[in-house]
Coordinates of C-alpha atoms and ligand atoms in Angstrom, one line a residue:
M14 CA 85.5 35.7 -19.9
P15 CA 83.1 36.8 -22.6
N16 CA 80.6 39.4 -21.7
P17 CA 77.2 38.0 -20.5
I18 CA 74.5 37.8 -23.1
I19 CA 71.8 40.4 -22.6
G20 CA 68.1 39.8 -23.6
I21 CA 66.5 42.5 -25.7
D22 CA 62.8 42.8 -26.4
L23 CA 62.8 45.4 -29.3
G24 CA 59.2 46.3 -29.0
T25 CA 56.9 48.5 -31.2
T26 CA 56.1 50.9 -28.4
N27 CA 58.6 50.0 -25.7
S28 CA 61.9 48.1 -25.6
V29 CA 63.2 46.2 -22.6
V30 CA 66.7 44.9 -21.8
S31 CA 67.6 42.4 -19.1
I32 CA 70.6 40.5 -17.8
L33 CA 71.1 37.4 -15.6
K34 CA 71.7 38.1 -12.0
D35 CA 71.8 35.4 -9.3
K36 CA 70.4 33.0 -11.9
L37 CA 67.4 35.2 -12.5
P38 CA 66.7 37.7 -15.3
Q39 CA 66.7 41.3 -14.1
T40 CA 65.5 44.3 -16.0
I41 CA 68.2 46.9 -16.6
L42 CA 67.0 50.5 -16.1
V43 CA 67.5 52.7 -19.1
D44 CA 67.1 56.4 -18.2
N45 CA 65.9 55.2 -14.8
A46 CA 62.9 53.3 -16.2
K47 CA 62.2 49.7 -17.0
L48 CA 60.5 50.4 -20.3
L49 CA 62.3 52.5 -22.9
P50 CA 59.8 54.0 -25.4
S51 CA 60.9 52.9 -28.8
V52 CA 60.9 56.4 -30.1
V53 CA 63.7 58.2 -31.9
C54 CA 64.0 62.0 -32.3
Y55 CA 66.7 63.8 -34.3
T56 CA 67.2 67.3 -33.1
D57 CA 70.2 69.7 -32.8
S58 CA 72.2 67.2 -34.9
K59 CA 71.8 64.5 -32.1
F60 CA 69.7 61.5 -31.6
I61 CA 67.4 61.3 -28.5
V62 CA 65.8 57.9 -27.7
G63 CA 63.1 57.1 -25.2
Q64 CA 60.7 59.2 -23.0
T65 CA 62.2 62.5 -24.1
A66 CA 61.9 61.5 -27.7
K67 CA 58.3 60.6 -27.1
N68 CA 57.7 64.0 -25.6
M69 CA 59.4 65.6 -28.6
A70 CA 56.8 63.9 -30.9
I71 CA 54.5 66.6 -29.6
L72 CA 56.8 69.5 -30.1
E73 CA 58.7 68.3 -33.2
P74 CA 56.7 65.6 -34.9
E75 CA 58.7 66.0 -38.1
N76 CA 61.9 65.1 -36.3
T77 CA 60.4 62.1 -34.5
V78 CA 59.8 58.5 -35.5
L79 CA 57.4 56.2 -33.5
S80 CA 56.5 52.5 -34.0
I81 CA 59.4 51.8 -36.4
K82 CA 59.1 48.1 -35.8
R83 CA 56.0 48.1 -38.0
K84 CA 58.2 49.2 -40.9
M85 CA 61.0 46.7 -40.4
G86 CA 61.9 44.7 -43.5
Q87 CA 60.4 47.2 -45.8
D88 CA 62.6 48.7 -48.5
I89 CA 61.9 52.3 -47.7
S90 CA 63.5 55.4 -46.2
L91 CA 61.9 57.7 -43.7
K92 CA 62.5 61.3 -43.2
I93 CA 63.7 62.3 -39.7
G94 CA 64.7 65.9 -39.5
D95 CA 67.0 66.5 -42.5
R96 CA 68.0 62.8 -42.7
E97 CA 66.7 59.9 -44.7
M98 CA 67.0 56.7 -42.8
R99 CA 66.0 53.1 -43.4
P100 CA 63.9 51.3 -40.7
E101 CA 66.8 49.2 -39.6
E102 CA 68.9 52.3 -39.1
I103 CA 66.3 53.9 -36.9
S104 CA 65.9 50.7 -34.9
A105 CA 69.7 50.6 -34.6
V106 CA 69.6 54.0 -32.9
I107 CA 67.3 52.5 -30.2
L108 CA 69.6 49.5 -29.9
K109 CA 72.7 51.8 -29.6
K110 CA 71.0 53.5 -26.7
I111 CA 70.4 50.1 -25.0
R112 CA 74.0 49.0 -25.8
D113 CA 75.5 52.2 -24.5
T114 CA 73.5 52.0 -21.3
V115 CA 74.4 48.3 -20.6
V116 CA 78.1 48.9 -21.3
E117 CA 78.1 51.9 -19.0
Q118 CA 76.2 50.3 -16.1
F119 CA 77.9 46.9 -16.1
D120 CA 81.5 46.0 -16.1
F121 CA 81.6 44.9 -19.7
N122 CA 84.9 44.3 -21.4
E123 CA 84.9 46.8 -24.2
N124 CA 87.3 44.8 -26.3
L125 CA 84.9 41.9 -26.5
P126 CA 81.6 41.8 -28.4
V127 CA 78.4 42.9 -26.6
R128 CA 76.3 39.8 -27.2
C129 CA 72.5 39.6 -27.2
V130 CA 69.5 37.4 -27.8
I131 CA 66.8 39.5 -29.5
T132 CA 63.2 38.7 -29.8
V133 CA 60.8 39.2 -32.8
P134 CA 57.1 38.5 -33.2
A135 CA 56.4 34.9 -34.2
Y136 CA 54.8 36.3 -37.3
F137 CA 57.9 38.1 -38.6
T138 CA 59.0 37.1 -42.0
E139 CA 62.5 36.3 -43.2
E140 CA 63.0 40.0 -44.3
Q141 CA 61.8 41.3 -41.0
R142 CA 64.1 39.0 -39.0
N143 CA 67.0 39.9 -41.2
A144 CA 66.3 43.6 -40.8
T145 CA 66.2 43.1 -37.0
K146 CA 69.6 41.3 -37.2
Q147 CA 71.0 44.1 -39.3
A148 CA 69.8 46.8 -36.9
A149 CA 71.6 45.0 -34.1
E150 CA 74.8 44.7 -36.2
I151 CA 74.7 48.3 -37.1
S152 CA 74.6 49.2 -33.4
A153 CA 77.6 46.9 -32.7
L154 CA 75.7 44.2 -31.0
Q155 CA 76.5 40.6 -31.7
V156 CA 73.3 38.6 -32.2
E157 CA 73.6 35.2 -30.6
R158 CA 70.1 34.2 -31.3
I159 CA 66.8 35.5 -32.6
I160 CA 63.8 34.0 -30.8
N161 CA 60.0 34.4 -31.1
E162 CA 58.4 36.6 -28.4
P163 CA 55.8 34.1 -27.2
T164 CA 58.5 31.5 -26.9
A165 CA 60.6 33.9 -24.8
A166 CA 57.5 34.5 -22.6
A167 CA 57.1 30.8 -22.1
L168 CA 60.7 30.6 -20.9
A169 CA 60.1 33.5 -18.5
F170 CA 56.9 31.8 -17.2
G171 CA 59.1 28.8 -16.3
M172 CA 57.2 26.4 -18.5
S173 CA 60.4 24.4 -19.1
A174 CA 60.3 23.4 -15.4
L175 CA 56.9 21.8 -15.8
D176 CA 57.0 18.0 -16.6
E177 CA 54.1 18.0 -18.9
A178 CA 51.9 21.0 -19.7
V179 CA 50.3 22.8 -22.6
Y180 CA 49.7 26.6 -22.4
A181 CA 48.5 29.2 -24.8
I182 CA 50.7 32.4 -24.7
Y183 CA 48.5 35.4 -25.5
D184 CA 50.8 38.4 -26.2
L185 CA 49.1 41.7 -26.8
G186 CA 51.7 44.5 -26.9
G187 CA 51.8 48.0 -28.3
G188 CA 51.8 47.1 -32.0
T189 CA 51.6 43.4 -32.4
F190 CA 49.5 40.4 -31.3
D191 CA 50.9 36.9 -31.1
I192 CA 49.3 33.7 -29.9
S193 CA 51.3 30.5 -29.5
V194 CA 50.3 27.1 -28.2
I195 CA 53.3 25.7 -26.3
E196 CA 53.9 22.3 -24.9
S197 CA 56.5 21.4 -22.2
M198 CA 57.7 17.9 -21.7
D199 CA 60.6 16.9 -19.5
G200 CA 62.3 20.2 -19.8
L201 CA 61.7 20.5 -23.5
V202 CA 59.6 23.5 -24.6
E203 CA 58.0 23.1 -27.9
V204 CA 55.8 25.5 -29.9
L205 CA 52.9 23.5 -31.4
A206 CA 51.3 26.3 -33.3
T207 CA 51.4 30.0 -33.7
K208 CA 49.1 32.7 -35.1
G209 CA 49.1 36.5 -34.9
N210 CA 48.5 39.8 -36.4
N211 CA 51.4 42.2 -36.6
E212 CA 49.1 45.1 -37.2
L213 CA 47.2 44.9 -34.0
G214 CA 48.0 46.3 -30.5
G215 CA 47.7 49.0 -27.9
D216 CA 48.6 51.7 -30.5
D217 CA 45.3 50.9 -32.3
F218 CA 43.3 51.3 -29.1
D219 CA 45.0 54.7 -28.6
K220 CA 44.0 55.8 -32.1
L221 CA 40.4 54.7 -31.5
L222 CA 40.2 56.5 -28.2
M223 CA 41.9 59.5 -29.7
D224 CA 39.2 59.9 -32.4
F225 CA 36.5 59.4 -29.8
I226 CA 37.9 62.1 -27.6
W227 CA 38.4 64.5 -30.5
E228 CA 34.8 64.0 -31.8
R229 CA 33.4 64.5 -28.3
F230 CA 35.5 67.6 -27.9
L231 CA 34.3 69.1 -31.2
K232 CA 30.7 68.3 -30.3
Q233 CA 30.9 69.6 -26.8
N234 CA 32.3 72.9 -28.0
K235 CA 30.3 73.1 -31.2
I236 CA 33.4 73.5 -33.3
V237 CA 33.1 72.7 -37.0
N238 CA 35.5 72.6 -39.9
V239 CA 38.7 72.2 -37.9
Y240 CA 41.4 69.8 -38.8
R241 CA 43.9 68.3 -36.4
T242 CA 47.5 69.2 -37.1
R243 CA 50.3 66.7 -36.5
K244 CA 51.0 68.5 -33.2
E245 CA 47.5 68.0 -32.0
E246 CA 47.5 64.4 -33.1
A247 CA 50.7 63.8 -31.0
R248 CA 49.1 65.4 -28.0
L249 CA 45.8 63.6 -28.4
I250 CA 47.7 60.2 -28.7
R251 CA 49.5 60.9 -25.4
I252 CA 46.2 61.8 -23.7
A253 CA 44.5 58.7 -25.2
E254 CA 47.2 56.4 -24.0
Q255 CA 47.2 57.7 -20.5
T256 CA 43.4 57.5 -20.3
K257 CA 43.5 54.0 -21.6
I258 CA 46.0 52.8 -19.0
K259 CA 44.0 54.4 -16.2
L260 CA 40.8 52.7 -17.5
S261 CA 42.4 49.3 -16.8
S262 CA 42.1 50.0 -13.1
E263 CA 39.3 52.7 -12.9
K264 CA 35.7 52.7 -14.2
V265 CA 35.6 56.3 -15.1
V266 CA 38.6 58.6 -16.0
P267 CA 38.5 62.4 -16.2
V268 CA 40.3 63.9 -19.2
Q269 CA 41.6 67.4 -18.7
E270 CA 44.0 69.4 -20.9
S271 CA 44.5 73.1 -20.9
F272 CA 45.0 75.1 -24.0
F273 CA 44.1 72.2 -26.2
L274 CA 43.0 74.1 -29.2
K275 CA 43.0 77.7 -30.4
N276 CA 40.3 78.3 -33.0
N277 CA 39.2 81.8 -34.3
G278 CA 41.1 83.5 -31.4
I279 CA 39.4 81.4 -28.7
N280 CA 41.3 79.0 -26.5
Y281 CA 39.5 75.7 -25.8
H282 CA 40.4 73.4 -23.0
L283 CA 39.7 69.7 -23.1
E284 CA 37.5 68.6 -20.3
M285 CA 35.4 65.4 -20.2
E286 CA 35.0 62.0 -18.7
I287 CA 35.5 58.6 -20.4
S288 CA 34.0 55.4 -18.9
R289 CA 35.4 52.0 -19.2
D290 CA 32.2 50.9 -20.9
E291 CA 32.7 53.5 -23.6
F292 CA 36.3 52.4 -24.1
E293 CA 35.4 48.7 -24.3
G294 CA 32.8 49.6 -26.9
L295 CA 35.6 51.0 -29.1
I296 CA 37.9 48.1 -28.8
R297 CA 35.6 45.1 -28.5
E298 CA 35.9 44.1 -32.1
K299 CA 39.6 44.2 -32.0
I300 CA 39.8 42.0 -28.9
Q301 CA 37.3 39.7 -30.5
S302 CA 39.7 39.3 -33.5
T303 CA 42.4 38.1 -31.0
T304 CA 40.1 35.4 -29.5
T305 CA 39.3 34.2 -33.0
L306 CA 43.1 33.9 -33.7
L307 CA 43.4 32.0 -30.4
A308 CA 40.7 29.5 -31.6
E309 CA 42.6 29.1 -34.9
A310 CA 45.8 28.4 -33.1
L311 CA 44.1 25.8 -30.9
D312 CA 42.7 24.2 -34.1
A313 CA 46.2 24.2 -35.7
A314 CA 47.5 22.5 -32.5
K315 CA 44.6 20.0 -32.7
L316 CA 43.6 20.9 -29.1
K317 CA 40.5 22.0 -27.4
A318 CA 40.5 24.9 -25.0
A319 CA 39.6 22.5 -22.1
E320 CA 42.8 20.6 -22.7
L321 CA 45.0 23.6 -22.0
D322 CA 46.6 23.9 -18.6
G323 CA 46.1 27.7 -18.9
I324 CA 46.3 30.8 -20.9
I325 CA 49.1 33.2 -20.1
L326 CA 48.7 36.8 -20.8
V327 CA 51.8 38.8 -21.8
G328 CA 52.3 42.3 -23.1
G329 CA 51.2 45.7 -21.7
S330 CA 47.8 45.6 -23.4
S331 CA 46.9 42.3 -21.8
R332 CA 46.3 44.4 -18.7
I333 CA 43.0 45.6 -20.2
P334 CA 40.3 43.7 -18.2
L335 CA 38.2 43.1 -21.3
V336 CA 40.9 40.7 -22.6
A337 CA 40.6 38.2 -19.8
D338 CA 36.8 38.7 -19.7
M339 CA 36.4 37.9 -23.4
I340 CA 38.7 34.9 -23.2
Q341 CA 36.9 33.5 -20.2
K342 CA 33.5 33.9 -21.9
K343 CA 34.6 32.3 -25.2
F344 CA 36.7 29.5 -24.0
N345 CA 35.7 29.0 -20.4
V346 CA 39.3 29.0 -19.3
D347 CA 40.8 31.5 -16.9
A348 CA 43.6 33.6 -18.4
A349 CA 46.3 34.7 -16.0
L350 CA 48.5 37.7 -16.4
I351 CA 52.1 36.8 -16.2
S352 CA 54.1 38.6 -13.6
H353 CA 55.8 41.7 -15.2
P354 CA 53.8 41.4 -18.4
D355 CA 55.9 44.0 -20.2
E356 CA 59.3 42.6 -19.1
A357 CA 58.6 38.9 -19.5
V358 CA 59.7 38.7 -23.2
S359 CA 63.0 40.3 -22.5
H360 CA 63.5 38.0 -19.4
G361 CA 62.9 35.0 -21.6
A362 CA 65.5 36.3 -24.0
T363 CA 68.0 36.5 -21.1
I364 CA 67.1 32.9 -20.1
Q365 CA 67.8 31.8 -23.7
G366 CA 71.1 33.6 -23.5
A367 CA 72.0 31.7 -20.3
I368 CA 71.1 28.5 -22.1
I369 CA 73.4 29.3 -24.9
D370 CA 76.2 30.0 -22.4
N371 CA 75.6 26.7 -20.7
Q372 CA 74.6 28.3 -17.5
E373 CA 72.7 26.3 -15.0
I374 CA 69.3 26.4 -16.6
D375 CA 67.6 23.1 -17.5
T376 CA 65.8 23.9 -20.7
V377 CA 66.0 23.0 -24.3
L378 CA 64.0 25.2 -26.6
I379 CA 62.3 24.1 -29.7
D380 CA 61.1 26.9 -31.9
I381 CA 59.1 26.7 -35.1
T382 CA 58.9 28.5 -38.4
P383 CA 55.8 30.5 -38.6
H384 CA 55.6 30.4 -42.5
S385 CA 56.1 27.7 -45.1
L386 CA 59.0 28.1 -47.4
G387 CA 58.7 26.9 -51.0
V388 CA 59.8 27.4 -54.5
A389 CA 58.6 28.1 -58.0
V390 CA 61.2 26.7 -60.3
M391 CA 62.1 27.8 -63.8
D392 CA 64.2 25.7 -66.1
D393 CA 66.2 27.0 -69.0
T394 CA 63.5 26.4 -71.6
T395 CA 60.8 27.9 -69.5
Y396 CA 63.1 30.8 -68.8
D397 CA 63.9 31.4 -72.5
K398 CA 60.4 31.0 -73.6
L399 CA 59.0 33.3 -71.0
Y400 CA 61.4 36.0 -71.9
S401 CA 60.6 35.8 -75.6
L402 CA 56.9 36.5 -74.9
S403 CA 55.2 39.7 -74.0
P404 CA 53.7 39.9 -70.5
E405 CA 50.2 39.7 -72.0
Q406 CA 51.0 36.4 -73.7
V407 CA 52.3 34.8 -70.6
G408 CA 49.4 33.0 -69.0
K409 CA 47.3 33.2 -72.1
D410 CA 49.3 31.6 -74.9
Y411 CA 51.7 29.9 -72.6
K412 CA 51.4 28.7 -69.0
P413 CA 54.9 28.2 -67.6
D414 CA 55.2 25.0 -65.7
L415 CA 56.4 26.3 -62.4
G416 CA 57.0 24.0 -59.5
T417 CA 55.3 25.4 -56.4
G418 CA 56.3 22.8 -53.9
V419 CA 56.7 23.6 -50.2
I420 CA 60.1 22.5 -48.9
I421 CA 59.8 23.5 -45.3
K422 CA 56.3 23.4 -43.9
Q423 CA 54.7 25.9 -41.5
N424 CA 55.2 25.0 -37.8
T425 CA 58.2 22.8 -38.5
P426 CA 60.6 22.9 -35.5
I427 CA 63.8 24.9 -36.3
P428 CA 66.6 24.5 -37.0
S429 CA 65.4 22.5 -40.0
K430 CA 67.0 21.1 -43.1
K431 CA 64.9 19.8 -46.0
S432 CA 65.8 19.0 -49.6
R433 CA 64.1 18.7 -52.9
K434 CA 65.3 17.3 -56.2
F435 CA 65.0 19.2 -59.5
S436 CA 65.6 17.4 -62.8
A437 CA 67.1 19.3 -65.7
S438 CA 64.6 19.7 -68.5
V439 CA 67.2 20.0 -71.2
P440 CA 70.4 18.1 -71.7
F441 CA 73.4 19.6 -70.1
Q442 CA 71.4 22.2 -68.3
K443 CA 73.8 24.5 -66.5
K444 CA 71.6 27.1 -64.8
F445 CA 68.6 26.7 -62.6
E446 CA 66.8 29.7 -61.2
I447 CA 64.7 29.2 -58.2
E448 CA 62.3 31.7 -56.9
V449 CA 61.8 31.3 -53.1
Y450 CA 58.4 32.0 -51.6
Q451 CA 57.2 32.3 -48.1
G452 CA 53.5 31.8 -47.1
E453 CA 50.6 29.4 -47.0
G454 CA 48.9 30.3 -50.4
K455 CA 48.3 27.3 -52.7
R456 CA 49.7 29.1 -55.8
Y457 CA 53.2 30.6 -55.6
T458 CA 51.8 33.9 -56.7
D459 CA 49.7 34.1 -53.5
N460 CA 52.8 34.0 -51.4
R461 CA 55.6 36.5 -50.7
N462 CA 58.6 36.3 -53.0
I463 CA 61.6 36.6 -50.6
G464 CA 64.4 36.2 -53.1
T465 CA 66.0 34.2 -55.9
A466 CA 68.5 31.3 -55.7
M467 CA 70.8 31.1 -58.8
L468 CA 72.2 27.6 -59.1
E469 CA 75.0 26.9 -61.5
V470 CA 76.4 23.4 -62.2
A471 CA 80.1 23.5 -63.1
E472 CA 80.0 20.4 -65.3
P473 CA 76.4 19.6 -66.4
L474 CA 75.4 16.1 -67.2
E475 CA 73.2 15.1 -70.0
H476 CA 70.5 14.0 -67.6
G477 CA 71.3 16.1 -64.6
T478 CA 69.4 16.3 -61.3
I479 CA 70.2 18.6 -58.5
E480 CA 69.2 18.4 -54.9
V481 CA 68.4 21.7 -53.3
T482 CA 68.6 22.0 -49.6
F483 CA 66.9 24.7 -47.6
E484 CA 68.3 25.2 -44.2
L485 CA 66.5 27.3 -41.7
D486 CA 68.8 28.2 -38.9
I487 CA 67.8 28.5 -35.3
N488 CA 67.1 32.2 -35.9
G489 CA 64.6 31.4 -38.7
L490 CA 67.0 32.7 -41.3
L491 CA 67.4 30.8 -44.6
K492 CA 70.5 29.3 -46.2
I493 CA 70.4 27.4 -49.5
T494 CA 72.9 24.8 -50.7
A495 CA 72.7 22.4 -53.7
E496 CA 74.3 19.2 -55.0
E497 CA 74.4 17.4 -58.3
T498 CA 72.9 14.1 -57.3
T499 CA 75.0 11.9 -59.6
T500 CA 78.4 13.4 -59.3
K501 CA 77.8 14.6 -55.7
E502 CA 79.4 17.8 -56.7
M503 CA 78.4 20.9 -54.7
V504 CA 76.5 23.3 -56.9
N505 CA 77.2 27.0 -56.7
A506 CA 74.1 28.3 -55.0
E507 CA 73.7 32.0 -54.5
F508 CA 70.6 33.3 -52.6
K509 CA 69.8 36.9 -53.2
S510 CA 67.1 38.2 -50.9
S511 CA 64.7 40.4 -52.8
K512 CA 64.9 43.0 -50.0
G513 CA 68.5 42.5 -49.1
V514 CA 69.7 46.1 -49.6
R515 CA 72.9 46.6 -47.7
V516 CA 72.7 49.4 -45.2
H517 CA 75.5 52.0 -44.9
K518 CA 76.6 51.7 -41.3
S519 CA 78.1 55.2 -41.4
H520 CA 74.7 56.8 -40.9
V521 CA 74.4 55.5 -37.4
E522 CA 78.0 54.9 -36.5
T523 CA 78.8 58.6 -36.9
A524 CA 75.5 59.7 -35.4
E525 CA 75.9 61.5 -32.2
M526 CA 73.6 60.4 -29.3
A527 CA 72.4 63.1 -26.9
S528 CA 73.8 62.5 -23.4
R529 CA 71.5 61.8 -20.5
E530 CA 71.8 65.5 -19.4
E531 CA 71.3 66.8 -22.9
S532 CA 68.2 64.7 -23.3
D533 CA 66.8 65.6 -19.9
N534 CA 67.4 69.3 -20.6
V535 CA 65.7 69.5 -24.0
L536 CA 62.5 70.8 -22.5
I537 CA 64.2 73.2 -20.1
R538 CA 66.3 74.7 -22.9
R539 CA 63.2 75.3 -25.0
A540 CA 61.5 76.9 -22.0
E541 CA 64.4 79.2 -21.3
K542 CA 64.4 80.3 -24.9
L543 CA 60.8 81.4 -24.4
L544 CA 61.8 83.4 -21.3
D545 CA 64.0 85.5 -23.5
N546 CA 61.3 86.1 -26.0
D547 CA 59.7 89.7 -25.7
E548 CA 56.5 88.6 -27.3
I549 CA 55.6 86.3 -24.3
V550 CA 53.7 88.2 -21.6
A551 CA 55.0 88.5 -18.0
E552 CA 52.2 86.3 -16.6
D553 CA 53.1 83.4 -18.9
K554 CA 56.8 83.8 -18.1
A555 CA 56.1 83.7 -14.4
E556 CA 54.1 80.4 -14.9
L557 CA 56.9 79.0 -17.0
T558 CA 59.6 79.9 -14.5
E559 CA 57.6 78.2 -11.7
L560 CA 57.2 75.1 -13.8
I561 CA 60.9 74.9 -14.8
T562 CA 61.8 75.0 -11.1
R563 CA 59.3 72.3 -10.3
Y564 CA 60.4 70.1 -13.2
Q565 CA 64.0 70.4 -12.1
Q566 CA 63.1 69.4 -8.6
K567 CA 61.2 66.4 -9.8
Q568 CA 64.1 65.3 -11.9
E569 CA 66.1 65.0 -8.7
T570 CA 63.7 62.6 -7.2
E571 CA 63.0 59.0 -8.0
D572 CA 59.3 59.5 -8.3
Q573 CA 58.7 58.7 -12.0
A574 CA 54.9 59.3 -11.9
A575 CA 55.3 62.8 -10.4
L576 CA 58.1 63.7 -12.9
E577 CA 55.9 62.6 -15.8
E578 CA 53.0 64.7 -14.5
T579 CA 55.1 67.8 -14.3
E580 CA 56.7 67.0 -17.6
N581 CA 53.3 66.9 -19.2
E582 CA 52.3 70.2 -17.6
L583 CA 55.5 71.8 -19.0
L584 CA 54.9 70.2 -22.4
D585 CA 51.4 71.6 -22.5
L586 CA 52.6 75.1 -21.7
L587 CA 55.5 74.9 -24.2
Y588 CA 53.1 73.7 -26.8
Y589 CA 50.8 76.6 -26.1
L590 CA 53.4 79.3 -26.0
E591 CA 55.4 78.0 -29.0
G592 CA 52.2 77.8 -30.9
N593 CA 51.5 81.5 -30.0
E594 CA 54.9 82.5 -31.3
D595 CA 54.2 81.2 -34.8
Ligands
AMP5 P1 54.4 46.2 -24.7 O1 54.6 46.3 -26.1 O2 54.2 44.9 -24.1 O3 55.4 47.1 -23.9 O4 53.0 46.9 -24.4 C1 52.9 48.3 -24.6 C2 51.4 48.6 -24.8 O5 50.7 48.3 -23.6 C3 51.2 50.1 -25.0 O6 50.2 50.2 -26.0 C4 50.7 50.5 -23.7 O7 49.8 51.7 -23.8 C5 49.9 49.3 -23.2 N1 49.7 49.3 -21.8 C6 50.6 49.3 -20.8 N2 50.0 49.3 -19.6 C7 48.7 49.2 -19.8 C8 47.6 49.1 -18.9 N3 47.7 49.1 -17.6 N4 46.3 49.1 -19.5 C9 46.2 49.1 -20.9 N5 47.2 49.1 -21.7 C10 48.5 49.2 -21.2

């Protein structure tokens, strides 16, 4: 029996993993919590992932990476401690933590692959999808399917069980916003249109609130000419996020933080109140941009808001009351929060996994490609001529005749296979170079170049024509094949992705992950080190000892909220005392 397929939502802020149990998806607890913060810290030659890593962002920002999903698909390296790592390697560390947890908690056969369905924002490009797949492969996960997050949410909502319905799935998470219009008909779920912004989410609200709190703090205390260090930023972000979350259920939230800033020998504490009105004033424009995208998605699906059966809210940030309010005002349609908004996407991925494994779930999923795929073609003559000219001459003295045709249109259901013919422009043309573009711009230069396909005909004809086929697989990944139309001979077609740098697996494979105990004890070890430090006064040491005991007691209990509160107190004191040592 193969191992069951797990569903992974690899989120910007949090990741969630689930598995099918009694025909229903069930969230797997990682470190005792449903949401695993997508944060990686590299300290003491080991990787820590999750809540402890998030805490370490405050104490060791230089060793910590947050929101790596935003960098996926970019050809860059990031510094984490003394290491240089690519985005997919950092994501792989998060996935390794998930994989290890699942294998440990469930009776998985270690000799068989650990299979998963993994979700990505609908707006992810080919490069970003590929990077996600690579990250999974590096962490020894076998990717059965990549699906779009809103589509997964539709599956979790149970749309496939509805005979005929059209919903908009509004997914506002930590770092990305997606909107999809989805139709269900006789068990068939089809995405009609999708829009989004992968640079918009709860992280942005945290930043706006962080600046607001900082400005108010400086004003209250009449402090001038002070700059925030990375440590203060990390601390402020934590405070801002906690305040934001409380403001979803309360109208006014007190903000208190001891030893917030030491300036000219004076210790300043943070003490203020933030109202929901003030917070809404900060984020109104951002939420408005999401409702504009919703209107655009409806236009693309040729639907009016009144024709929708409903709007389903997904993602942690959809809990902000202003979201449903603004949607209701603009479209006069009630938006309903899905149950378990932060777990729904992972649950949908698990349902998709069950479908792949032919489990008893009655759904066929039709996904679409979010971007058009097209080409700019260069024949031999154009190629030679272009290369004989200086860059300044190109476009002025000579305008290359580049085909810019779309082969697979935006919003085409996937998998999809589409072909296009190219005639040779010189007799016996052997080589064809095809630049592949993704995007909706009219000119090829307005779109993203995602790579080059080199086609080589073995035995060129005098008047040759080749037919190039683009095949978008079910994961939205591109394959290119070509055929000589007269001889029907397969043409050697090699597609080189422009960002397809191979990752060295060794980086992550040899990386040691901190054990649960090691990770839990990071703060305690730091605190104990301070107890041995002669420069710390007895009064502070007594407070520290009391906090360590309290923290250890809370670790024994299941009460996550109480643990978090004590953890924050300990963090604050550590931050203050370590700062004093410097
Ligand atoms: P997700 O990517 O769906 O896990 O969403 C994570 C984002 O949701 C983070 O920015 C959280 O701060 C935010 N979030 C979670 N719960 C709430 C809440 N009750 N109110 C506002 N934002 C929330």
